[in-house]
Structures are given as structure tokens and as C-alpha cells.
PDB file of C-alpha atoms in Angstrom:
ATOM      1  CA  MET A   5       8.817  68.298 -29.442  1.00 95.00           C
ATOM      2  CA  LYS A   6      10.285  64.819 -29.759  1.00 98.00           C
ATOM      3  CA  ILE A   7       8.645  62.203 -27.539  1.00 98.00           C
ATOM      4  CA  LEU A   8      10.222  58.816 -26.788  1.00 98.00           C
ATOM      5  CA  LEU A   9       7.420  56.341 -26.025  1.00 98.00           C
ATOM      6  CA  LEU A  10       8.596  53.153 -24.323  1.00 98.00           C
ATOM      7  CA  GLY A  11       6.399  50.054 -24.180  1.00 96.00           C
ATOM      8  CA  ALA A  12       4.463  51.050 -27.283  1.00 96.00           C
ATOM      9  CA  ASN A  13       3.061  47.548 -27.785  1.00 94.00           C
ATOM     10  CA  GLY A  14       1.367  47.293 -24.377  1.00 95.00           C
ATOM     11  CA  GLN A  15      -2.234  48.146 -23.591  1.00 96.00           C
ATOM     12  CA  VAL A  16      -1.517  51.726 -22.540  1.00 98.00           C
ATOM     13  CA  GLY A  17       1.434  52.212 -24.896  1.00 97.00           C
ATOM     14  CA  PHE A  18      -0.643  51.265 -27.929  1.00 96.00           C
ATOM     15  CA  GLU A  19      -3.225  53.916 -27.030  1.00 97.00           C
ATOM     16  CA  LEU A  20      -0.531  56.491 -26.258  1.00 98.00           C
ATOM     17  CA  GLN A  21       0.755  56.360 -29.824  1.00 97.00           C
ATOM     18  CA  ARG A  22      -2.464  58.052 -30.901  1.00 96.00           C
ATOM     19  CA  SER A  23      -3.081  60.249 -27.871  1.00 98.00           C
ATOM     20  CA  LEU A  24       0.416  61.763 -27.825  1.00 98.00           C
ATOM     21  CA  ALA A  25       0.556  62.458 -31.567  1.00 97.00           C
ATOM     22  CA  PRO A  26      -0.850  66.016 -31.337  1.00 97.00           C
ATOM     23  CA  LEU A  27       1.872  66.940 -28.816  1.00 98.00           C
ATOM     24  CA  GLY A  28       4.891  66.164 -30.972  1.00 97.00           C
ATOM     25  CA  ASP A  29       6.902  63.630 -32.945  1.00 97.00           C
ATOM     26  CA  VAL A  30       6.384  60.261 -31.239  1.00 98.00           C
ATOM     27  CA  VAL A  31       9.265  57.794 -31.510  1.00 98.00           C
ATOM     28  CA  ALA A  32       7.835  54.434 -30.410  1.00 97.00           C
ATOM     29  CA  ALA A  33       9.959  51.707 -28.859  1.00 97.00           C
ATOM     30  CA  THR A  34       9.332  48.143 -27.735  1.00 95.00           C
ATOM     31  CA  ARG A  35      11.501  45.433 -26.254  1.00 91.00           C
ATOM     32  CA  SER A  36      11.700  43.615 -29.610  1.00 93.00           C
ATOM     33  CA  GLY A  37      11.881  46.726 -31.768  1.00 93.00           C
ATOM     34  CA  THR A  38       8.659  45.733 -33.554  1.00 92.00           C
ATOM     35  CA  LEU A  39       5.419  47.695 -33.212  1.00 90.00           C
ATOM     36  CA  PRO A  40       1.879  46.316 -33.540  1.00 86.00           C
ATOM     37  CA  GLY A  41       1.232  45.396 -37.147  1.00 87.00           C
ATOM     38  CA  GLY A  42       4.839  44.364 -37.703  1.00 90.00           C
ATOM     39  CA  ILE A  43       6.025  47.959 -38.136  1.00 90.00           C
ATOM     40  CA  ALA A  44       9.657  48.598 -37.256  1.00 91.00           C
ATOM     41  CA  GLY A  45      10.320  50.784 -34.228  1.00 92.00           C
ATOM     42  CA  GLU A  46      13.114  51.439 -31.790  1.00 94.00           C
ATOM     43  CA  ARG A  47      14.368  48.660 -29.521  1.00 94.00           C
ATOM     44  CA  ALA A  48      14.360  49.309 -25.776  1.00 95.00           C
ATOM     45  CA  ASP A  49      15.926  46.690 -23.494  1.00 92.00           C
ATOM     46  CA  PHE A  50      15.051  47.515 -19.903  1.00 92.00           C
ATOM     47  CA  HIS A  51      17.467  44.870 -18.668  1.00 91.00           C
ATOM     48  CA  ASP A  52      20.446  46.633 -20.299  1.00 93.00           C
ATOM     49  CA  ALA A  53      21.142  50.015 -18.687  1.00 95.00           C
ATOM     50  CA  ALA A  54      23.798  51.021 -21.223  1.00 96.00           C
ATOM     51  CA  ALA A  55      21.503  50.243 -24.154  1.00 95.00           C
ATOM     52  CA  LEU A  56      18.685  52.241 -22.563  1.00 96.00           C
ATOM     53  CA  ARG A  57      20.946  55.278 -22.142  1.00 97.00           C
ATOM     54  CA  ALA A  58      22.185  54.866 -25.722  1.00 97.00           C
ATOM     55  CA  LEU A  59      18.594  54.840 -26.992  1.00 97.00           C
ATOM     56  CA  CYS A  60      17.917  58.141 -25.207  1.00 98.00           C
ATOM     57  CA  ASP A  61      21.127  59.617 -26.617  1.00 98.00           C
ATOM     58  CA  ARG A  62      20.185  58.571 -30.148  1.00 97.00           C
ATOM     59  CA  VAL A  63      16.568  59.798 -30.032  1.00 97.00           C
ATOM     60  CA  ALA A  64      17.322  62.888 -27.893  1.00 98.00           C
ATOM     61  CA  PRO A  65      13.729  63.381 -26.687  1.00 98.00           C
ATOM     62  CA  GLN A  66      12.363  66.379 -24.813  1.00 98.00           C
ATOM     63  CA  LEU A  67       9.798  64.056 -23.207  1.00 98.00           C
ATOM     64  CA  ILE A  68      10.112  60.390 -22.224  1.00 98.00           C
ATOM     65  CA  VAL A  69       6.862  58.482 -21.681  1.00 98.00           C
ATOM     66  CA  ASN A  70       7.516  55.145 -20.018  1.00 98.00           C
ATOM     67  CA  ALA A  71       4.642  52.718 -20.475  1.00 97.00           C
ATOM     68  CA  ALA A  72       6.911  49.658 -20.313  1.00 96.00           C
ATOM     69  CA  ALA A  73       6.952  47.373 -17.293  1.00 95.00           C
ATOM     70  CA  HIS A  74       7.312  43.828 -16.022  1.00 92.00           C
ATOM     71  CA  THR A  75       3.594  43.317 -15.332  1.00 89.00           C
ATOM     72  CA  ALA A  76       3.416  39.556 -14.688  1.00 91.00           C
ATOM     73  CA  VAL A  77       2.479  39.872 -11.023  1.00 95.00           C
ATOM     74  CA  ASP A  78       2.743  36.202 -10.088  1.00 94.00           C
ATOM     75  CA  ARG A  79       5.851  35.538 -12.182  1.00 95.00           C
ATOM     76  CA  ALA A  80       7.572  38.480 -10.490  1.00 96.00           C
ATOM     77  CA  GLU A  81       7.674  36.426  -7.279  1.00 95.00           C
ATOM     78  CA  ASP A  82      10.103  34.068  -9.046  1.00 95.00           C
ATOM     79  CA  GLU A  83      11.738  36.754 -11.210  1.00 95.00           C
ATOM     80  CA  GLU A  84      12.248  39.572  -8.739  1.00 95.00           C
ATOM     81  CA  THR A  85      15.630  40.535 -10.211  1.00 95.00           C
ATOM     82  CA  LEU A  86      14.090  40.941 -13.671  1.00 95.00           C
ATOM     83  CA  ALA A  87      11.130  42.833 -12.233  1.00 95.00           C
ATOM     84  CA  GLN A  88      13.489  45.121 -10.327  1.00 96.00           C
ATOM     85  CA  GLN A  89      15.534  45.867 -13.450  1.00 96.00           C
ATOM     86  CA  ALA A  90      12.494  46.797 -15.538  1.00 95.00           C
ATOM     87  CA  ASN A  91      10.263  48.376 -12.894  1.00 96.00           C
ATOM     88  CA  GLY A  92      12.734  49.617 -10.305  1.00 97.00           C
ATOM     89  CA  ASP A  93      16.036  50.475 -11.987  1.00 97.00           C
ATOM     90  CA  ALA A  94      14.948  51.667 -15.445  1.00 97.00           C
ATOM     91  CA  PRO A  95      12.833  54.622 -14.226  1.00 98.00           C
ATOM     92  CA  GLY A  96      15.850  55.949 -12.357  1.00 98.00           C
ATOM     93  CA  ILE A  97      18.036  55.589 -15.459  1.00 98.00           C
ATOM     94  CA  LEU A  98      15.464  57.438 -17.555  1.00 98.00           C
ATOM     95  CA  GLY A  99      15.071  60.117 -14.910  1.00 98.00           C
ATOM     96  CA  ALA A 100      18.815  60.679 -14.621  1.00 98.00           C
ATOM     97  CA  TRP A 101      19.116  61.035 -18.407  1.00 98.00           C
ATOM     98  CA  ALA A 102      16.177  63.455 -18.480  1.00 98.00           C
ATOM     99  CA  ALA A 103      17.601  65.555 -15.648  1.00 98.00           C
ATOM    100  CA  ALA A 104      20.938  65.845 -17.461  1.00 98.00           C
ATOM    101  CA  HIS A 105      19.336  66.756 -20.793  1.00 98.00           C
ATOM    102  CA  ASP A 106      16.560  69.128 -19.716  1.00 96.00           C
ATOM    103  CA  ALA A 107      13.824  66.618 -20.555  1.00 98.00           C
ATOM    104  CA  ALA A 108      10.706  65.520 -18.662  1.00 98.00           C
ATOM    105  CA  VAL A 109       9.403  62.030 -17.826  1.00 98.00           C
ATOM    106  CA  VAL A 110       5.957  60.452 -17.620  1.00 98.00           C
ATOM    107  CA  HIS A 111       5.846  57.139 -15.780  1.00 98.00           C
ATOM    108  CA  TYR A 112       3.094  54.703 -14.771  1.00 98.00           C
ATOM    109  CA  SER A 113       2.813  52.901 -11.475  1.00 98.00           C
ATOM    110  CA  THR A 114       0.221  50.850  -9.670  1.00 98.00           C
ATOM    111  CA  ASP A 115      -2.128  50.326  -6.750  1.00 98.00           C
ATOM    112  CA  TYR A 116       0.195  47.465  -5.738  1.00 98.00           C
ATOM    113  CA  VAL A 117       2.442  49.959  -3.940  1.00 98.00           C
ATOM    114  CA  PHE A 118      -0.246  49.913  -1.207  1.00 98.00           C
ATOM    115  CA  ASP A 119      -1.154  46.976   1.019  1.00 97.00           C
ATOM    116  CA  GLY A 120      -4.881  47.152   0.264  1.00 97.00           C
ATOM    117  CA  GLN A 121      -5.914  47.366   3.898  1.00 97.00           C
ATOM    118  CA  GLY A 122      -7.401  50.855   3.509  1.00 95.00           C
ATOM    119  CA  THR A 123     -11.044  51.740   4.056  1.00 93.00           C
ATOM    120  CA  ARG A 124     -11.167  54.915   1.934  1.00 97.00           C
ATOM    121  CA  PRO A 125      -9.601  55.755  -1.444  1.00 98.00           C
ATOM    122  CA  TYR A 126      -5.816  55.991  -1.227  1.00 98.00           C
ATOM    123  CA  ARG A 127      -4.283  59.436  -1.604  1.00 98.00           C
ATOM    124  CA  GLU A 128      -0.891  60.076  -3.183  1.00 98.00           C
ATOM    125  CA  ASP A 129       0.758  60.781   0.173  1.00 97.00           C
ATOM    126  CA  ASP A 130      -0.590  57.722   1.982  1.00 98.00           C
ATOM    127  CA  ALA A 131       1.981  55.288   3.327  1.00 97.00           C
ATOM    128  CA  THR A 132       3.113  52.648   0.847  1.00 98.00           C
ATOM    129  CA  ALA A 133       3.470  49.008   1.843  1.00 98.00           C
ATOM    130  CA  PRO A 134       3.667  46.613  -1.121  1.00 97.00           C
ATOM    131  CA  LEU A 135       2.674  43.000  -0.516  1.00 96.00           C
ATOM    132  CA  GLY A 136       4.944  41.318  -3.051  1.00 96.00           C
ATOM    133  CA  ALA A 137       7.795  41.513  -5.534  1.00 97.00           C
ATOM    134  CA  TYR A 138       5.831  43.333  -8.237  1.00 97.00           C
ATOM    135  CA  GLY A 139       4.704  46.068  -5.851  1.00 97.00           C
ATOM    136  CA  ARG A 140       8.185  46.394  -4.364  1.00 97.00           C
ATOM    137  CA  SER A 141       9.722  46.815  -7.812  1.00 98.00           C
ATOM    138  CA  LYS A 142       7.164  49.431  -8.850  1.00 98.00           C
ATOM    139  CA  LEU A 143       7.663  51.383  -5.622  1.00 98.00           C
ATOM    140  CA  ALA A 144      11.436  51.271  -6.157  1.00 98.00           C
ATOM    141  CA  GLY A 145      10.894  52.757  -9.613  1.00 98.00           C
ATOM    142  CA  GLU A 146       8.791  55.593  -8.219  1.00 98.00           C
ATOM    143  CA  GLN A 147      11.470  56.373  -5.648  1.00 98.00           C
ATOM    144  CA  ALA A 148      14.308  56.220  -8.195  1.00 98.00           C
ATOM    145  CA  LEU A 149      12.478  58.570 -10.558  1.00 98.00           C
ATOM    146  CA  ALA A 150      11.675  61.024  -7.767  1.00 98.00           C
ATOM    147  CA  ALA A 151      15.324  61.019  -6.644  1.00 98.00           C
ATOM    148  CA  SER A 152      16.679  61.544 -10.187  1.00 97.00           C
ATOM    149  CA  GLY A 153      16.115  65.297 -10.234  1.00 96.00           C
ATOM    150  CA  ALA A 154      13.969  65.135 -13.379  1.00 97.00           C
ATOM    151  CA  GLU A 155      10.654  66.894 -13.835  1.00 98.00           C
ATOM    152  CA  PHE A 156       8.135  64.060 -13.887  1.00 98.00           C
ATOM    153  CA  LEU A 157       4.528  62.937 -13.674  1.00 98.00           C
ATOM    154  CA  ASN A 158       4.017  59.498 -12.130  1.00 98.00           C
ATOM    155  CA  PHE A 159       0.507  58.199 -12.769  1.00 98.00           C
ATOM    156  CA  ARG A 160      -0.617  55.396 -10.483  1.00 98.00           C
ATOM    157  CA  THR A 161      -3.425  53.408 -12.028  1.00 98.00           C
ATOM    158  CA  ALA A 162      -5.225  50.117 -11.384  1.00 98.00           C
ATOM    159  CA  TRP A 163      -7.394  47.391 -12.908  1.00 98.00           C
ATOM    160  CA  VAL A 164      -6.336  48.361 -16.434  1.00 98.00           C
ATOM    161  CA  TYR A 165      -8.148  46.771 -19.373  1.00 98.00           C
ATOM    162  CA  GLY A 166      -8.953  47.499 -22.996  1.00 97.00           C
ATOM    163  CA  ALA A 167     -10.079  46.182 -26.355  1.00 96.00           C
ATOM    164  CA  ARG A 168      -6.690  44.601 -27.047  1.00 93.00           C
ATOM    165  CA  GLY A 169      -4.010  42.792 -25.084  1.00 91.00           C
ATOM    166  CA  GLY A 170      -4.334  40.413 -22.163  1.00 93.00           C
ATOM    167  CA  ASN A 171      -6.744  41.717 -19.530  1.00 97.00           C
ATOM    168  CA  PHE A 172      -9.737  40.821 -17.359  1.00 97.00           C
ATOM    169  CA  LEU A 173     -12.345  41.956 -19.881  1.00 98.00           C
ATOM    170  CA  ARG A 174     -10.982  39.851 -22.722  1.00 97.00           C
ATOM    171  CA  THR A 175     -10.535  36.863 -20.416  1.00 97.00           C
ATOM    172  CA  MET A 176     -14.160  37.107 -19.278  1.00 98.00           C
ATOM    173  CA  LEU A 177     -15.414  37.278 -22.870  1.00 98.00           C
ATOM    174  CA  ARG A 178     -13.399  34.175 -23.749  1.00 97.00           C
ATOM    175  CA  LEU A 179     -14.601  32.250 -20.691  1.00 97.00           C
ATOM    176  CA  ALA A 180     -18.211  33.236 -21.355  1.00 97.00           C
ATOM    177  CA  ARG A 181     -17.983  31.409 -24.674  1.00 95.00           C
ATOM    178  CA  GLU A 182     -16.393  28.329 -23.093  1.00 96.00           C
ATOM    179  CA  ARG A 183     -18.184  27.818 -19.769  1.00 96.00           C
ATOM    180  CA  ASP A 184     -21.679  27.881 -18.303  1.00 95.00           C
ATOM    181  CA  ARG A 185     -20.583  28.855 -14.783  1.00 97.00           C
ATOM    182  CA  LEU A 186     -17.756  31.014 -13.458  1.00 97.00           C
ATOM    183  CA  GLY A 187     -16.469  31.798  -9.965  1.00 97.00           C
ATOM    184  CA  ILE A 188     -15.255  35.410  -9.692  1.00 97.00           C
ATOM    185  CA  VAL A 189     -13.556  37.039  -6.692  1.00 97.00           C
ATOM    186  CA  ALA A 190     -15.930  39.327  -4.807  1.00 98.00           C
ATOM    187  CA  ASP A 191     -13.800  40.537  -1.885  1.00 97.00           C
ATOM    188  CA  GLN A 192     -11.328  42.720  -3.820  1.00 97.00           C
ATOM    189  CA  ARG A 193     -12.432  46.226  -4.787  1.00 98.00           C
ATOM    190  CA  GLY A 194     -11.086  48.708  -7.308  1.00 98.00           C
ATOM    191  CA  ALA A 195     -11.982  50.935 -10.250  1.00 98.00           C
ATOM    192  CA  PRO A 196     -11.710  49.310 -13.705  1.00 98.00           C
ATOM    193  CA  THR A 197      -9.844  51.771 -15.922  1.00 98.00           C
ATOM    194  CA  PRO A 198      -9.630  51.591 -19.728  1.00 98.00           C
ATOM    195  CA  ALA A 199      -6.178  51.905 -21.302  1.00 98.00           C
ATOM    196  CA  ARG A 200      -7.519  54.502 -23.723  1.00 98.00           C
ATOM    197  CA  LEU A 201      -8.747  56.670 -20.846  1.00 98.00           C
ATOM    198  CA  ILE A 202      -5.281  56.528 -19.273  1.00 98.00           C
ATOM    199  CA  ALA A 203      -3.664  57.572 -22.561  1.00 98.00           C
ATOM    200  CA  GLN A 204      -6.151  60.377 -23.214  1.00 98.00           C
ATOM    201  CA  THR A 205      -5.833  61.715 -19.669  1.00 98.00           C
ATOM    202  CA  THR A 206      -2.041  61.609 -19.928  1.00 98.00           C
ATOM    203  CA  ALA A 207      -2.107  63.696 -23.101  1.00 98.00           C
ATOM    204  CA  LEU A 208      -4.522  66.236 -21.611  1.00 98.00           C
ATOM    205  CA  ALA A 209      -2.437  66.583 -18.446  1.00 98.00           C
ATOM    206  CA  LEU A 210       0.728  67.049 -20.511  1.00 98.00           C
ATOM    207  CA  ALA A 211      -0.936  69.717 -22.659  1.00 98.00           C
ATOM    208  CA  ARG A 212      -1.569  71.696 -19.473  1.00 97.00           C
ATOM    209  CA  TRP A 213       1.736  70.917 -17.728  1.00 98.00           C
ATOM    210  CA  LEU A 214       4.429  71.226 -20.390  1.00 97.00           C
ATOM    211  CA  PRO A 215       3.825  74.915 -21.326  1.00 97.00           C
ATOM    212  CA  LEU A 216       4.129  76.059 -17.692  1.00 96.00           C
ATOM    213  CA  ALA A 217       7.115  77.956 -16.347  1.00 96.00           C
ATOM    214  CA  ARG A 218       9.863  75.659 -15.103  1.00 94.00           C
ATOM    215  CA  GLU A 219       9.263  76.549 -11.449  1.00 96.00           C
ATOM    216  CA  THR A 220       5.556  75.759 -11.709  1.00 96.00           C
ATOM    217  CA  ARG A 221       6.180  72.575 -13.669  1.00 96.00           C
ATOM    218  CA  ARG A 222       8.657  71.373 -11.078  1.00 96.00           C
ATOM    219  CA  ALA A 223       6.240  72.217  -8.256  1.00 97.00           C
ATOM    220  CA  GLN A 224       3.583  70.092  -9.949  1.00 98.00           C
ATOM    221  CA  SER A 225       5.933  67.161 -10.506  1.00 98.00           C
ATOM    222  CA  GLY A 226       5.094  64.067  -8.521  1.00 98.00           C
ATOM    223  CA  HIS A 227       2.551  61.306  -8.072  1.00 98.00           C
ATOM    224  CA  TYR A 228      -1.011  61.423  -9.415  1.00 98.00           C
ATOM    225  CA  HIS A 229      -3.732  58.810  -9.170  1.00 98.00           C
ATOM    226  CA  LEU A 230      -5.421  58.057 -12.486  1.00 98.00           C
ATOM    227  CA  VAL A 231      -8.379  55.667 -12.324  1.00 98.00           C
ATOM    228  CA  SER A 232     -12.038  55.715 -13.302  1.00 98.00           C
ATOM    229  CA  ALA A 233     -14.602  57.108 -10.890  1.00 98.00           C
ATOM    230  CA  GLY A 234     -16.585  54.716  -8.706  1.00 98.00           C
ATOM    231  CA  GLU A 235     -15.630  51.284  -7.455  1.00 98.00           C
ATOM    232  CA  CYS A 236     -16.706  47.660  -7.689  1.00 98.00           C
ATOM    233  CA  SER A 237     -15.551  44.104  -7.058  1.00 98.00           C
ATOM    234  CA  TRP A 238     -14.238  41.798  -9.755  1.00 98.00           C
ATOM    235  CA  HIS A 239     -17.537  39.914  -9.424  1.00 98.00           C
ATOM    236  CA  GLU A 240     -19.540  43.081 -10.087  1.00 98.00           C
ATOM    237  CA  PHE A 241     -17.276  44.019 -12.988  1.00 98.00           C
ATOM    238  CA  ALA A 242     -17.730  40.595 -14.578  1.00 98.00           C
ATOM    239  CA  GLY A 243     -21.511  40.824 -14.261  1.00 98.00           C
ATOM    240  CA  GLU A 244     -21.553  44.183 -16.009  1.00 98.00           C
ATOM    241  CA  ILE A 245     -19.228  42.897 -18.740  1.00 98.00           C
ATOM    242  CA  PHE A 246     -21.524  39.960 -19.471  1.00 98.00           C
ATOM    243  CA  ALA A 247     -24.691  42.070 -19.496  1.00 98.00           C
ATOM    244  CA  LEU A 248     -23.260  44.638 -21.910  1.00 98.00           C
ATOM    245  CA  ALA A 249     -21.481  42.083 -24.071  1.00 98.00           C
ATOM    246  CA  HIS A 250     -24.647  40.016 -24.445  1.00 98.00           C
ATOM    247  CA  ALA A 251     -26.679  43.081 -25.388  1.00 98.00           C
ATOM    248  CA  ALA A 252     -24.014  43.996 -27.957  1.00 97.00           C
ATOM    249  CA  GLY A 253     -24.003  40.520 -29.478  1.00 97.00           C
ATOM    250  CA  LEU A 254     -20.444  39.693 -28.391  1.00 97.00           C
ATOM    251  CA  ILE A 255     -21.549  36.577 -26.465  1.00 97.00           C
ATOM    252  CA  GLU A 256     -24.526  34.307 -27.111  1.00 96.00           C
ATOM    253  CA  ARG A 257     -25.454  33.727 -23.476  1.00 95.00           C
ATOM    254  CA  ILE A 258     -24.648  35.055 -20.023  1.00 97.00           C
ATOM    255  CA  PRO A 259     -22.931  32.469 -17.819  1.00 97.00           C
ATOM    256  CA  GLU A 260     -23.841  31.985 -14.188  1.00 97.00           C
ATOM    257  CA  VAL A 261     -21.436  34.036 -12.070  1.00 97.00           C
ATOM    258  CA  ALA A 262     -20.780  32.873  -8.521  1.00 97.00           C
ATOM    259  CA  ALA A 263     -19.129  35.150  -5.971  1.00 98.00           C
ATOM    260  CA  ILE A 264     -16.023  33.588  -4.429  1.00 97.00           C
ATOM    261  CA  ALA A 265     -13.425  34.749  -1.902  1.00 97.00           C
ATOM    262  CA  THR A 266      -9.789  35.501  -2.640  1.00 96.00           C
ATOM    263  CA  ALA A 267      -8.918  32.435  -0.564  1.00 94.00           C
ATOM    264  CA  ASP A 268     -10.873  30.289  -3.029  1.00 93.00           C
ATOM    265  CA  TYR A 269      -8.652  31.440  -5.911  1.00 90.00           C
ATOM    266  CA  PRO A 270      -5.083  31.169  -4.594  1.00 90.00           C
ATOM    267  CA  THR A 271      -2.279  32.927  -6.478  1.00 92.00           C
ATOM    268  CA  LYS A 272       1.470  33.084  -5.905  1.00 94.00           C
ATOM    269  CA  ALA A 273       1.387  36.850  -5.295  1.00 92.00           C
ATOM    270  CA  ARG A 274      -0.959  38.466  -2.790  1.00 94.00           C
ATOM    271  CA  ARG A 275      -3.388  41.012  -4.248  1.00 95.00           C
ATOM    272  CA  PRO A 276      -4.474  44.204  -2.458  1.00 96.00           C
ATOM    273  CA  ALA A 277      -8.018  43.749  -1.181  1.00 97.00           C
ATOM    274  CA  TYR A 278      -8.797  47.446  -1.618  1.00 98.00           C
ATOM    275  CA  SER A 279      -7.337  49.238  -4.629  1.00 97.00           C
ATOM    276  CA  VAL A 280      -9.507  52.344  -4.908  1.00 98.00           C
ATOM    277  CA  LEU A 281      -7.420  55.482  -5.545  1.00 98.00           C
ATOM    278  CA  ASP A 282      -8.348  59.106  -4.808  1.00 98.00           C
ATOM    279  CA  THR A 283      -8.025  61.227  -7.972  1.00 98.00           C
ATOM    280  CA  ARG A 284      -8.636  64.666  -6.463  1.00 98.00           C
ATOM    281  CA  ARG A 285      -5.053  65.844  -7.016  1.00 98.00           C
ATOM    282  CA  LEU A 286      -5.378  65.089 -10.738  1.00 98.00           C
ATOM    283  CA  ARG A 287      -8.648  67.029 -10.836  1.00 98.00           C
ATOM    284  CA  ASP A 288      -7.398  69.988  -8.801  1.00 98.00           C
ATOM    285  CA  THR A 289      -4.091  70.326 -10.675  1.00 98.00           C
ATOM    286  CA  PHE A 290      -5.141  69.683 -14.264  1.00 98.00           C
ATOM    287  CA  GLY A 291      -8.921  70.185 -14.183  1.00 97.00           C
ATOM    288  CA  LEU A 292      -9.587  66.584 -15.222  1.00 97.00           C
ATOM    289  CA  SER A 293     -12.532  64.638 -13.795  1.00 95.00           C
ATOM    290  CA  LEU A 294     -12.584  61.033 -14.973  1.00 97.00           C
ATOM    291  CA  PRO A 295     -15.786  59.212 -15.989  1.00 98.00           C
ATOM    292  CA  HIS A 296     -17.388  56.388 -14.020  1.00 98.00           C
ATOM    293  CA  TRP A 297     -16.035  52.897 -14.654  1.00 98.00           C
ATOM    294  CA  ARG A 298     -19.398  51.827 -16.121  1.00 98.00           C
ATOM    295  CA  GLN A 299     -19.125  54.523 -18.803  1.00 98.00           C
ATOM    296  CA  GLY A 300     -15.618  53.376 -19.646  1.00 98.00           C
ATOM    297  CA  LEU A 301     -16.816  49.790 -19.960  1.00 98.00           C
ATOM    298  CA  ARG A 302     -19.659  50.831 -22.259  1.00 98.00           C
ATOM    299  CA  ASP A 303     -17.149  52.611 -24.484  1.00 97.00           C
ATOM    300  CA  VAL A 304     -14.840  49.585 -24.724  1.00 98.00           C
ATOM    301  CA  ILE A 305     -17.690  47.135 -25.338  1.00 98.00           C
ATOM    302  CA  GLY A 306     -18.943  49.485 -28.057  1.00 97.00           C
ATOM    303  CA  GLU A 307     -15.510  49.467 -29.652  1.00 96.00           C
ATOM    304  CA  LEU A 308     -15.365  45.670 -29.614  1.00 96.00           C
ATOM    305  CA  ALA A 309     -18.883  45.404 -31.036  1.00 95.00           C
TER     306      ALA A 309
END
């Protein structure tokens, strides 16, 4: 099977290059056409619909895995057209190509499609109500993919981090070396989810889904929530990062961590206050139970150490 992997230089895309390898021939693409390490790959411009279709025609994949996105949440408020092209329009283009060529699509979405006012973990069929441009663009992409007629798996995830790339974990480690005291938001809750866990879970789900009869595969198409088990605040997550990183020798001292409110750390885009997602559909459909966020953090800290 030929697999077209889009966004191969992102946190999740980087991990997918390894996780998808046992499933087929992975053709990796980035916006620049350069892969991590300076290796040449395919070029995928999500702001050029014709070029995106031409890439699919040239590679002719049986599976498209789209890990590319406009993920700058605050910048999306000023660049909503660009965010819509990458997050909203491109999934529909990929889905339409897949539907016409008997291919399947894997896509990634976000907790930002919800308004964060919930009091229990969000299920896949809960009402969506994005708070800003980023969430609106990601929801538009989900809807375009679903309407394309393609067989697809759309994995909603949240609070993604890893050993590489720009993310909360790496920011905290940098700040711990620069400052004695930090103020971290304590009134937003979610489930920190490692990029590698997302990639591994994707590959396992695909290994169960792709061999199924077409009718069964189509019945199982749709949205799935993919996050670590458990929940915490950013403040709690930071405290655990510092404790483990100090024990592993990644930082010399643990800074003082003060709990602050979202209002004390204003941003251009509003963040959901509650981003916990219910993963029971993923478990019931594919037999996959994801580890607790603390275990995932231990694994990533161990990798960094």
C-alpha cells in the first residue's frame, strides 16, 4: 500500500513516518518539500488546491494521512483566510480525491471545535461550538471531509506535546533554566497527549480498520477522540514536568510555580476551559485503551534524558 503522509515535519507527522512504515510505502510531504534532517521529500502546498490535487495524482496513494495544519491559534485570528485554506478547505480536497480514487483518509482535528463549557468528557457526537478562527477552520475541515464521500478516520486530539518541535513541555524546560518563578494557568483542564502516542495509536487503528470489508470500514468511518487517559490543569502538568525533569537531570532546579487564572494570561484567541475528550468509541471500535497522561510524560522525559 502506498501512503501519502502530509505534514511530515510536524510533531505528529514526524512520529508517523516511523509508525506507518510497517503498513506500506510512506511518501512524506511537507510544505517546503524538505524533511527533518534536510532530506528531500514531496512538496505539499495547502494554499494551492490545484497543486494539492496534482500531488495526489502523482503519488497515487491508497491512503492519505493528513497531519498538516495551520496550528498557530492566536495568529489564526488575524489569518483566518489562510487557516481556512489549510484547515478547512484542504481536507475536503483530499477527501474528494480519495473518494474518486478508492482511497481512504486519516485526518487530525482538535478539542477547539468545542466551546470548553462542558462538565464531563466530550463525546464525538456532542454539539460543536468553536470559540475562534482556529476552531472554526478545523470544524470546517471535519465537515468537508465527512461530506466528501471518502472513507475516513478523523482523530480529535488535544494538548499535544513531544520530545521535538514547539510545545508546552519544551517551553517549560526552557523557562525552568531561565527563571526562578513561573505563573501557569490553573483553570483550563485537558489531557496532555504525546505525539508518539497519537502516531502509534493511528497505526494500530489502521491495522484493524483497513483489512475490513468495505461496508464495515465505511460504517466505522467518522470521528474518534484520541487523547491520554486522565486529566489535569496546565499548572498540574507543569509541576509534573519539573519534578520528572529534575529527577532525570534535565534541569538543575525546580522553579516556583504559581497558579494563575486564564484572565491573568490574556491571549488573542480564547481557549476552551475544559478540553477533556471521551475516548470510549476508540476503545470499543478498535480495542485500544490509551495510557494515563503521567505515563506518557514519563516516557517523553525518559526519551529526552
